[in-house]
Amino acid sequence: VSADVWRGLGRPPALRWIDHVAAGVDPAMPAMGPVPAVRRLKARHQEAAGRVEFTEAFAAQMVACLDVLAIDPTIVNPGGGALALGHPWG
């Protein structure tokens, strides 16, 4: 929804946009696409790494990316992933 509609509902903000980056990977390894982008974001925002939201479509992809990035899985999707939440952020 738009910011105006959200404010009209009287709800507090649900998300905080911190930053974004674009990055690419070798086309032979498309599942690792989030890795270079997350590395760049982590380098810029170490203090903001208390919770991480991954909205990747495949669990195996997320597990591989978390392993390569050495992200503690206990801080990932603490309220459930995108499917469990019904894609509310989209």
CSV table of C-alpha atoms in Angstrom, one decimal:
chain,number,residue,atom,x,y,z
A,1,VAL,CA,0.0,0.0,0.0
A,2,SER,CA,1.0,3.6,-0.3
A,3,ALA,CA,2.5,5.5,2.6
A,4,ASP,CA,-0.7,7.6,2.7
A,5,VAL,CA,-3.0,4.6,2.9
A,6,TRP,CA,-0.7,3.0,5.6
A,7,ARG,CA,-0.8,6.2,7.7
A,8,GLY,CA,-4.6,6.3,7.3
A,9,LEU,CA,-4.8,2.9,8.9
A,10,GLY,CA,-3.1,4.3,11.9
A,11,ARG,CA,-0.4,1.6,11.9
A,12,PRO,CA,3.3,2.0,12.8
A,13,PRO,CA,5.8,1.3,10.1
A,14,ALA,CA,6.4,-2.4,9.5
A,15,LEU,CA,9.7,-2.1,7.7
A,16,ARG,CA,12.6,0.2,7.5
A,17,TRP,CA,14.4,0.5,4.2
A,18,ILE,CA,18.1,0.9,4.9
A,19,ASP,CA,19.9,0.5,1.6
A,20,HIS,CA,20.1,-1.4,-1.6
A,21,VAL,CA,22.7,-2.6,-4.0
A,22,ALA,CA,22.8,-4.4,-7.4
A,23,ALA,CA,25.3,-7.2,-8.0
A,24,GLY,CA,25.7,-10.0,-10.5
A,25,VAL,CA,27.1,-13.5,-10.5
A,26,ASP,CA,28.4,-16.1,-13.0
A,27,PRO,CA,25.2,-17.3,-14.8
A,28,ALA,CA,26.3,-20.9,-14.0
A,29,MET,CA,25.6,-20.2,-10.3
A,30,PRO,CA,22.3,-18.1,-10.3
A,31,ALA,CA,21.3,-19.4,-6.9
A,32,MET,CA,24.2,-17.6,-5.3
A,33,GLY,CA,23.0,-14.2,-6.6
A,34,PRO,CA,22.3,-12.7,-3.2
A,35,VAL,CA,25.9,-13.3,-2.0
A,36,PRO,CA,27.8,-10.4,-3.5
A,37,ALA,CA,25.0,-8.0,-2.8
A,38,VAL,CA,24.7,-9.0,0.8
A,39,ARG,CA,28.4,-8.8,1.3
A,40,ARG,CA,28.4,-5.2,0.0
A,41,LEU,CA,25.5,-4.3,2.3
A,42,LYS,CA,27.1,-6.0,5.3
A,43,ALA,CA,30.3,-3.9,4.7
A,44,ARG,CA,28.2,-0.7,4.8
A,45,HIS,CA,25.8,-1.6,7.6
A,46,GLN,CA,27.5,-3.8,10.2
A,47,GLU,CA,25.3,-2.2,13.0
A,48,ALA,CA,22.1,-3.1,11.2
A,49,ALA,CA,22.6,-6.8,11.1
A,50,GLY,CA,20.4,-7.7,14.0
A,51,ARG,CA,17.7,-9.3,11.8
A,52,VAL,CA,17.8,-10.4,8.2
A,53,GLU,CA,14.9,-11.0,5.9
A,54,PHE,CA,15.5,-13.4,2.9
A,55,THR,CA,12.7,-13.7,0.4
A,56,GLU,CA,14.3,-16.2,-1.9
A,57,ALA,CA,12.0,-18.8,-3.4
A,58,PHE,CA,14.0,-21.9,-2.6
A,59,ALA,CA,15.1,-23.1,0.9
A,60,ALA,CA,18.2,-24.8,-0.5
A,61,GLN,CA,19.3,-21.5,-2.0
A,62,MET,CA,18.8,-19.6,1.2
A,63,VAL,CA,20.7,-22.3,3.2
A,64,ALA,CA,23.6,-22.1,0.7
A,65,CYS,CA,23.7,-18.3,0.8
A,66,LEU,CA,23.6,-18.2,4.6
A,67,ASP,CA,26.4,-20.7,4.8
A,68,VAL,CA,28.7,-18.8,2.3
A,69,LEU,CA,27.9,-15.5,4.0
A,70,ALA,CA,28.3,-16.9,7.6
A,71,ILE,CA,25.0,-15.4,8.7
A,72,ASP,CA,23.6,-16.8,12.0
A,73,PRO,CA,20.3,-18.6,11.0
A,74,THR,CA,18.7,-17.5,14.2
A,75,ILE,CA,18.5,-13.9,13.0
A,76,VAL,CA,17.0,-14.8,9.6
A,77,ASN,CA,13.2,-14.4,9.0
A,78,PRO,CA,12.4,-14.3,12.7
A,79,GLY,CA,8.7,-13.8,11.9
A,80,GLY,CA,8.6,-16.5,9.2
A,81,GLY,CA,9.6,-16.4,5.6
A,82,ALA,CA,7.9,-14.8,2.6
A,83,LEU,CA,5.7,-17.8,2.0
A,84,ALA,CA,4.7,-18.1,5.6
A,85,LEU,CA,3.8,-14.4,5.7
A,86,GLY,CA,1.9,-14.5,2.4
A,87,HIS,CA,4.3,-12.1,0.7
A,88,PRO,CA,3.2,-9.0,2.6
A,89,TRP,CA,6.2,-6.9,1.7
A,90,GLY,CA,5.6,-7.2,-2.0
